[in-house]
Amino acid sequence: QRLLCACMPAALLDMSRAVLSERFSSPILPRPVLTFGFNRHVPLTQALLVKLEAARSNSAAIVASPASLKSVILRQVELLLELAEIQRIRQLTSIEEAQMTTWVRIQTWFVGAESDGSPVKASPMKGSPMKRNSKVGAAEERQRTREVCMCGQILRMFHSGVLLLDEVDVLLDPMKSELNWPFGDKAPLDLVGHAESATSSELNGLRYKLPFHLLDAVFVAATGCQETDACA
């Protein structure tokens, strides 16, 4: 058995679902029609995987928008990057802890004990990952690993199934399809944020003023006028 999915633009999703429900509502060959909706900002649950497996077993028809199908891939990529970052931070933490222990041991060789006779106690270095709250719990890491596996199972079901593309010229047009998917924490663009002091007030909005300054240089070279407003 294979999964049957019809993909169309979001504007045609309701109409396509209604047409398929009408065609597959015959008592001779009834088939359920389901809608696949997923957002990469929402954690993937086991319930969604179970529903897709049930739809494949019951030969149900699934309708989905391109954004929902892409979100599964993007969610898996984002989780893989987060897991790789967790492992990188763990390795850096172990290296810094080993370096800090070696440094404290060297200090004890030269200093010995404190003036009151108590041994020298090690304390975390400033900026060390031991003081930063960058560690992720083991339970959360296992949850992300399970979510990556579920994303892989869902993608394998779609890859081994049948995908019907409606308005294929719109879905596969690179000029009309999403090509930029930001992830991570939101941060303001450079030279765009609000000014917090008098010195930074001149840089506020410079990101949008810079193209106009470049155009002013072109107009000055073409017209010979130093003031573009006077030449207008």
Coordinates of C-alpha atoms in Angstrom, one line a residue:
Q1 CA 0.0 0.0 0.0
R2 CA 1.1 3.5 -0.8
L3 CA 0.2 6.9 0.4
L4 CA -1.9 9.0 -2.0
C5 CA -1.5 12.8 -1.6
A6 CA -2.8 15.7 -3.7
C7 CA -0.8 18.9 -3.4
M8 CA -2.2 22.2 -4.6
P9 CA -1.8 25.9 -3.7
A10 CA -3.3 26.9 -0.4
A11 CA -6.0 29.0 -2.1
L12 CA -7.3 25.8 -3.8
L13 CA -7.1 23.5 -0.8
D14 CA -10.8 23.8 0.4
M15 CA -12.2 23.4 -3.2
S16 CA -10.0 20.4 -3.9
R17 CA -11.0 18.7 -0.6
A18 CA -14.7 19.3 -1.4
V19 CA -14.4 17.8 -4.9
L20 CA -12.5 14.8 -3.7
S21 CA -15.0 14.2 -0.8
E22 CA -17.8 14.3 -3.3
R23 CA -16.2 11.9 -5.7
F24 CA -15.1 9.4 -3.0
S25 CA -18.5 9.5 -1.1
S26 CA -19.9 6.8 -3.3
P27 CA -21.2 3.8 -1.3
I28 CA -19.6 1.5 -3.8
L29 CA -16.0 2.7 -3.3
P30 CA -16.0 5.0 -0.3
R31 CA -12.6 6.6 0.7
P32 CA -11.9 9.1 3.4
V33 CA -10.4 12.4 2.5
L34 CA -8.0 13.9 5.0
T35 CA -6.1 17.2 5.2
F36 CA -2.4 17.3 6.1
G37 CA -1.4 20.4 7.9
F38 CA 1.9 21.0 9.6
N39 CA 3.9 23.9 10.8
R40 CA 7.6 23.7 11.4
H41 CA 7.3 25.9 14.5
V42 CA 5.1 23.2 16.2
P43 CA 6.7 20.0 17.6
L44 CA 5.8 16.9 15.6
T45 CA 3.9 14.3 17.6
Q46 CA 3.4 10.6 17.4
A47 CA -0.3 11.2 16.7
L48 CA 0.4 12.7 13.3
L49 CA 2.5 9.7 12.3
V50 CA -0.2 7.3 13.4
K51 CA -2.8 9.2 11.4
L52 CA -0.7 9.0 8.2
E53 CA -0.1 5.3 8.7
A54 CA -3.9 4.8 9.2
A55 CA -4.6 6.8 6.0
R56 CA -2.1 4.6 4.1
S57 CA -3.7 1.4 5.4
N58 CA -7.3 2.6 4.6
S59 CA -6.3 3.9 1.2
A60 CA -7.4 7.4 2.1
A61 CA -6.8 10.5 0.0
I62 CA -4.8 13.3 1.5
V63 CA -4.8 16.9 0.4
A64 CA -1.9 19.2 1.5
S65 CA -0.4 22.6 0.6
P66 CA 3.2 22.9 -0.4
A67 CA 4.0 24.8 2.8
S68 CA 2.9 21.8 4.9
L69 CA 5.0 19.3 3.0
K70 CA 8.1 21.6 3.1
S71 CA 7.6 22.2 6.8
V72 CA 8.4 18.5 7.5
I73 CA 11.7 18.7 5.8
L74 CA 12.5 22.0 7.4
R75 CA 11.6 20.7 10.8
Q76 CA 13.9 17.8 10.4
V77 CA 16.8 20.0 9.2
E78 CA 16.3 22.4 12.1
L79 CA 16.3 19.6 14.6
L80 CA 19.4 18.1 13.1
L81 CA 21.2 21.4 13.4
E82 CA 20.1 21.8 17.0
L83 CA 21.4 18.3 17.9
A84 CA 24.7 19.1 16.2
E85 CA 25.0 22.3 18.2
I86 CA 24.2 20.5 21.4
Q87 CA 27.0 18.0 20.7
R88 CA 29.4 20.8 19.8
I89 CA 28.6 22.7 23.1
R90 CA 29.1 19.5 25.1
Q91 CA 32.5 18.9 23.5
L92 CA 33.6 22.5 24.2
T93 CA 32.3 22.2 27.7
S94 CA 34.4 19.1 28.4
I95 CA 37.5 20.7 26.8
E96 CA 37.1 23.9 28.9
E97 CA 36.5 21.9 32.1
A98 CA 39.7 19.8 31.4
Q99 CA 41.7 23.0 30.8
M100 CA 40.3 24.6 34.0
T101 CA 41.2 21.6 36.1
T102 CA 44.7 21.6 34.7
W103 CA 45.1 25.3 35.5
V104 CA 43.9 24.9 39.1
R105 CA 46.3 22.0 39.5
I106 CA 49.2 24.1 38.3
Q107 CA 48.2 26.9 40.7
T108 CA 48.2 24.5 43.7
W109 CA 51.8 23.4 42.8
F110 CA 53.0 27.0 43.1
V111 CA 50.7 28.3 45.8
G112 CA 50.0 25.2 47.8
A113 CA 47.3 25.7 50.5
E114 CA 45.6 28.9 51.6
S115 CA 46.9 30.9 54.4
D116 CA 44.4 29.2 56.8
G117 CA 45.6 25.8 55.7
S118 CA 42.6 24.9 53.6
P119 CA 43.2 23.6 50.1
V120 CA 42.6 25.7 47.1
K121 CA 39.1 25.3 45.7
A122 CA 38.3 25.4 42.0
S123 CA 35.7 27.8 40.7
P124 CA 34.2 28.1 37.2
M125 CA 36.1 30.5 35.0
K126 CA 34.3 33.6 33.7
G127 CA 32.5 32.9 30.5
S128 CA 32.8 29.1 30.9
P129 CA 29.9 26.9 29.7
M130 CA 29.6 25.7 33.3
K131 CA 28.2 29.1 34.2
R132 CA 26.3 29.6 30.9
N133 CA 22.8 28.1 30.8
S134 CA 23.5 26.4 27.4
K135 CA 23.0 22.8 28.5
V136 CA 20.0 20.9 27.2
G137 CA 18.5 18.2 29.4
A138 CA 18.9 14.6 28.3
A139 CA 15.1 14.1 28.1
E140 CA 14.8 17.1 25.8
E141 CA 17.6 15.8 23.6
R142 CA 16.0 12.4 23.4
Q143 CA 12.7 14.0 22.5
R144 CA 14.4 15.9 19.6
T145 CA 16.0 12.7 18.4
R146 CA 12.7 10.9 18.4
E147 CA 11.1 13.8 16.5
V148 CA 13.9 13.5 13.8
C149 CA 13.1 9.8 13.4
M150 CA 9.4 10.6 13.0
C151 CA 10.1 13.2 10.4
G152 CA 12.2 10.6 8.5
Q153 CA 9.3 8.1 8.7
I154 CA 6.8 10.6 7.4
L155 CA 9.1 11.7 4.5
R156 CA 9.7 8.0 3.6
M157 CA 5.9 7.5 3.4
F158 CA 5.6 10.5 1.0
H159 CA 8.6 9.4 -1.1
S160 CA 7.2 5.9 -1.5
G161 CA 3.7 7.1 -2.2
V162 CA 1.9 8.9 -5.1
L163 CA 1.9 12.7 -5.2
L164 CA -0.6 14.6 -7.5
L165 CA 0.4 18.2 -8.3
D166 CA -2.4 20.6 -9.1
E167 CA -1.3 23.9 -10.8
V168 CA 2.2 22.4 -11.2
D169 CA 3.4 25.6 -13.0
V170 CA 2.7 27.5 -9.9
L171 CA 4.1 24.9 -7.4
L172 CA 7.4 24.4 -9.3
D173 CA 8.0 28.0 -10.4
P174 CA 11.1 29.1 -8.5
M175 CA 10.0 32.8 -8.7
K176 CA 6.8 32.0 -6.9
S177 CA 8.0 29.4 -4.4
E178 CA 9.5 30.1 -1.1
L179 CA 13.3 30.0 -1.2
N180 CA 14.2 31.6 2.2
W181 CA 13.4 29.8 5.4
P182 CA 14.9 31.6 8.4
F183 CA 15.3 29.6 11.7
G184 CA 16.6 30.3 15.2
D185 CA 16.0 33.3 17.4
K186 CA 14.7 36.4 15.8
A187 CA 17.2 39.3 15.7
P188 CA 17.0 42.8 14.2
L189 CA 18.8 43.5 11.0
D190 CA 22.0 45.6 11.1
L191 CA 21.6 49.3 11.1
V192 CA 17.9 49.1 11.4
G193 CA 17.1 49.0 15.2
H194 CA 16.0 52.0 17.1
A195 CA 18.7 54.4 18.3
E196 CA 19.5 54.2 22.0
S197 CA 21.9 57.1 22.2
A198 CA 22.8 60.3 20.4
T199 CA 25.8 58.8 18.8
S200 CA 23.8 55.9 17.3
S201 CA 20.9 58.1 16.1
E202 CA 22.8 58.9 12.9
L203 CA 23.1 55.2 12.1
N204 CA 19.4 54.5 12.7
G205 CA 17.8 53.5 9.4
L206 CA 21.1 53.7 7.5
R207 CA 20.3 50.3 5.9
Y208 CA 17.5 51.9 3.9
K209 CA 19.2 55.3 3.3
L210 CA 22.4 53.8 1.8
P211 CA 20.8 52.9 -1.6
F212 CA 19.5 56.4 -2.0
H213 CA 22.9 57.8 -1.3
L214 CA 24.4 55.6 -4.0
L215 CA 21.7 56.7 -6.4
D216 CA 22.5 60.4 -5.5
A217 CA 26.1 59.8 -6.6
V218 CA 24.9 58.4 -10.0
F219 CA 22.6 61.4 -10.5
V220 CA 25.3 63.9 -9.6
A221 CA 27.7 62.3 -12.1
A222 CA 25.0 62.3 -14.8
T223 CA 23.6 65.8 -14.3
G224 CA 26.6 67.6 -12.9
C225 CA 24.5 69.1 -10.1
Q226 CA 25.9 68.8 -6.5
E227 CA 22.4 69.0 -5.0
T228 CA 19.9 66.5 -6.4
D229 CA 16.9 68.4 -5.0
A230 CA 17.9 71.5 -6.9
C231 CA 18.2 69.5 -10.2
A232 CA 14.8 67.9 -9.8

